[in-house]
PDB file of C-alpha atoms in Angstrom:
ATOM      1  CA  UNK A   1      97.802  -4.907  43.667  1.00 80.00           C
ATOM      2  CA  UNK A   2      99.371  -3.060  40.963  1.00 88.00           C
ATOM      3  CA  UNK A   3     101.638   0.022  41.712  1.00 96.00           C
ATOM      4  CA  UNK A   4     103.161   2.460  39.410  1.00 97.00           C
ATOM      5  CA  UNK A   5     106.273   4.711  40.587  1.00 98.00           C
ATOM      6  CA  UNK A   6     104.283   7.577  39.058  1.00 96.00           C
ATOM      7  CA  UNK A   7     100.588   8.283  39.077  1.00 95.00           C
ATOM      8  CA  UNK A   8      99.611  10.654  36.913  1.00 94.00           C
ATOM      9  CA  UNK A   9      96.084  10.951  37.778  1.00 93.00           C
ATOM     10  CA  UNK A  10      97.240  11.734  41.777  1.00 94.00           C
ATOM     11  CA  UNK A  11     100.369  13.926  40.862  1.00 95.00           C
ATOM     12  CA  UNK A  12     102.343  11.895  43.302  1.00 97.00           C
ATOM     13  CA  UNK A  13     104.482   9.047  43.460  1.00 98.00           C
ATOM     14  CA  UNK A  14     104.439   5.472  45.209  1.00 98.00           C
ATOM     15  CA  UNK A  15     106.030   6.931  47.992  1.00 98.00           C
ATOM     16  CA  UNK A  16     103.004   9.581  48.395  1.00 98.00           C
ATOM     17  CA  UNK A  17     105.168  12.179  47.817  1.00 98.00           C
ATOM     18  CA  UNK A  18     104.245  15.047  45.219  1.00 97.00           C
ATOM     19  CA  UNK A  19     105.405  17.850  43.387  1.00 89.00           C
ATOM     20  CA  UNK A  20     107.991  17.973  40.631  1.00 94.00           C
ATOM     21  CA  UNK A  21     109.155  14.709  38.963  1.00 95.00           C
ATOM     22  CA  UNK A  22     112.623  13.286  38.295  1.00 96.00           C
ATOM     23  CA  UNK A  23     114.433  10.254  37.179  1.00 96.00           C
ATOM     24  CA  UNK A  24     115.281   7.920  39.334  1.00 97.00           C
ATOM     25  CA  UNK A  25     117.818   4.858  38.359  1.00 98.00           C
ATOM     26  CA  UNK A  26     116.244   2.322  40.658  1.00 98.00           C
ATOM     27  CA  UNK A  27     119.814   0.466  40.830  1.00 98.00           C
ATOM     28  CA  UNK A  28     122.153   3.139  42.048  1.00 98.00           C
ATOM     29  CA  UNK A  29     124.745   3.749  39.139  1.00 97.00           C
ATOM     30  CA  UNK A  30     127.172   4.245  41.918  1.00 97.00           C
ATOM     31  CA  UNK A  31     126.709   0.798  42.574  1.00 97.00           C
ATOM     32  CA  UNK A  32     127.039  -0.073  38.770  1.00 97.00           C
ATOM     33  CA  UNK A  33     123.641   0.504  37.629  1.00 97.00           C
ATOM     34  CA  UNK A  34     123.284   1.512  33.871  1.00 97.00           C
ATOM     35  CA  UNK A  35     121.958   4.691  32.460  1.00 94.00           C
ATOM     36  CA  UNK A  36     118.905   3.046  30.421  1.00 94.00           C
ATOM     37  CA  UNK A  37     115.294   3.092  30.618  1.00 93.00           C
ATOM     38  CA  UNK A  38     115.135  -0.494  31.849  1.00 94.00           C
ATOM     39  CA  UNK A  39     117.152   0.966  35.220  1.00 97.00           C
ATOM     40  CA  UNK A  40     114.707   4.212  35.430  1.00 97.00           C
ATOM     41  CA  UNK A  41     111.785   5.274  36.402  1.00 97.00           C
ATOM     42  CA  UNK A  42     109.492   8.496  37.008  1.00 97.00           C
ATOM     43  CA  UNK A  43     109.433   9.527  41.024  1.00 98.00           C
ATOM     44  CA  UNK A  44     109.206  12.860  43.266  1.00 98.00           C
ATOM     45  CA  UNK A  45     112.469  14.977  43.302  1.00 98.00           C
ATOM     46  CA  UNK A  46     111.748  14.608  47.235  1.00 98.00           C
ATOM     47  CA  UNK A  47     112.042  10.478  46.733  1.00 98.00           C
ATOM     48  CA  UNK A  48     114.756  10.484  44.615  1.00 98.00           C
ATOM     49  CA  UNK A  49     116.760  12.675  46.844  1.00 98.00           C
ATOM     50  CA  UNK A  50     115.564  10.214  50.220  1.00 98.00           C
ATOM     51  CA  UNK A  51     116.350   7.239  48.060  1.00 98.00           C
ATOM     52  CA  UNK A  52     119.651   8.295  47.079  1.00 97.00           C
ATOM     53  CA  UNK A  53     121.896   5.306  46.565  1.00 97.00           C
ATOM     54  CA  UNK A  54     120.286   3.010  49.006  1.00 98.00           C
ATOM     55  CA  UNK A  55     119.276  -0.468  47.975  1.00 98.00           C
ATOM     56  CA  UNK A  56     116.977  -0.498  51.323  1.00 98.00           C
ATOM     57  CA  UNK A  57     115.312   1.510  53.609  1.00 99.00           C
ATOM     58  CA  UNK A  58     112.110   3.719  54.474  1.00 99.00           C
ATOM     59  CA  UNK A  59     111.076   6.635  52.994  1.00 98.00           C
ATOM     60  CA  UNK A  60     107.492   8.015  54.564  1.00 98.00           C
ATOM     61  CA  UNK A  61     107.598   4.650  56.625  1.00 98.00           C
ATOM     62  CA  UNK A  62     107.173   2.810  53.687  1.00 98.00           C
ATOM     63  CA  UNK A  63     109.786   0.180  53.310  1.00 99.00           C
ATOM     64  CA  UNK A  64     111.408  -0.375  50.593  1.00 99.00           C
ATOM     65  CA  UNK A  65     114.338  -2.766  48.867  1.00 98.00           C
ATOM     66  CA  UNK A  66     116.269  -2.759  45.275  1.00 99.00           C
ATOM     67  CA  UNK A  67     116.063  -6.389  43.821  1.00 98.00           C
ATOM     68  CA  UNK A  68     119.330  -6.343  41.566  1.00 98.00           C
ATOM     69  CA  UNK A  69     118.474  -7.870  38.118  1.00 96.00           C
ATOM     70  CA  UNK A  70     120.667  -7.981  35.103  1.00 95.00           C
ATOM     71  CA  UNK A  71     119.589  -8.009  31.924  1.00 92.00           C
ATOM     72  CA  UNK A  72     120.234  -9.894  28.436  1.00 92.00           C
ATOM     73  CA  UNK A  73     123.386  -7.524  28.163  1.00 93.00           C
ATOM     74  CA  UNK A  74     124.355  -8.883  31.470  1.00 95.00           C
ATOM     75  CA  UNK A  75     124.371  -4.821  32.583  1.00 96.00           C
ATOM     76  CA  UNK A  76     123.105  -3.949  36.053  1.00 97.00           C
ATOM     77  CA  UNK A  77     119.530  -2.972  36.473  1.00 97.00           C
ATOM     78  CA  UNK A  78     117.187  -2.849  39.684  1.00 97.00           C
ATOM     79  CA  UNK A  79     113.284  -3.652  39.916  1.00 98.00           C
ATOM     80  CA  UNK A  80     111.859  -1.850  43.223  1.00 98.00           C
ATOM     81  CA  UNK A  81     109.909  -3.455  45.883  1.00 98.00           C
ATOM     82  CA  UNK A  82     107.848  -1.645  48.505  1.00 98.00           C
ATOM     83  CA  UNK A  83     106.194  -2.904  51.848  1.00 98.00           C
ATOM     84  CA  UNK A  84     102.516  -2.578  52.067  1.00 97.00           C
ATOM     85  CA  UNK A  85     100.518  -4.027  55.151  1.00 96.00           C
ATOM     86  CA  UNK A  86     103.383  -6.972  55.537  1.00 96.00           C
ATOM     87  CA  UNK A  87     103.011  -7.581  51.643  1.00 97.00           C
ATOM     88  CA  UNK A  88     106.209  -6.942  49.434  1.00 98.00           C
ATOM     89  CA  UNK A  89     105.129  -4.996  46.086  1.00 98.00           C
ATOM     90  CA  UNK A  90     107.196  -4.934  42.877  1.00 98.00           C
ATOM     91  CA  UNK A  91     106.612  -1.202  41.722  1.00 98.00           C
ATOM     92  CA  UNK A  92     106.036  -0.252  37.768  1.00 96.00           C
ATOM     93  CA  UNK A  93     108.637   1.779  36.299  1.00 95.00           C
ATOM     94  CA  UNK A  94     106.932   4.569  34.655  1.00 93.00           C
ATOM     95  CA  UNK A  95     108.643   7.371  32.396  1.00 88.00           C
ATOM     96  CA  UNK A  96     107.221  10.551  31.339  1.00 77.00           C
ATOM     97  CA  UNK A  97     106.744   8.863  27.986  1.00 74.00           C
ATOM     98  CA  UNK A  98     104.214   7.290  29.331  1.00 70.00           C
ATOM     99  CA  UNK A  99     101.737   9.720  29.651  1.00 66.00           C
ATOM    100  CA  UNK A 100     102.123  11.030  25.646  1.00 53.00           C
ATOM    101  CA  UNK A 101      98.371  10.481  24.135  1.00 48.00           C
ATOM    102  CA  UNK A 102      99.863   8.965  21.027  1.00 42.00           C
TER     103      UNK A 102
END
């Protein structure tokens, strides 16, 4: 099952929550998380604001967890896993950008 933090199509995010979008850095940059595309991604302004700078937790009774990653910089960067039906998911980042019709 493929899930996108964003769907464009619904308006709402993996979360089911709607309305207007923000960015979220999925590893906290309290926590040392960078400020780069590789740590964001496209969510509810509701989400981001539940998320806040959890690693884990539930937000609509979905659980969720940060998986800290770091990348070939060795900087700090998070992928996103949700709980569906007992089944962990790792959840798409998607930007804004990626809705452009190029």
């Amino acid at each position: 099952m493929k899930i996108k933090s964003w769907d464009f199509k619904e308006n709402k995010d993996c979360f089911g929550n709607k309305g207007p979008t923000t960015v979220d850095h999925v590893y906290p940059r309290s926590l040392g998380g960078i400020r780069s595309r590789r740590n964001t991604m496209l969510v509810s302004k509701k989400t981001n604001i539940r998320k806040g700078n959890k690693v884990e937790g539930t937000i609509n009774k979905i659980p969720f967890r940060v998986i800290k990653q770091t990348d070939k910089n060795n900087k700090t960067i998070g992928t996103l896993r949700i709980q569906i039906n007992d089944e962990w998911y790792d959840v798409q980042k998607i930007l804004l950008s990626d809705n452009i019709v190029k």
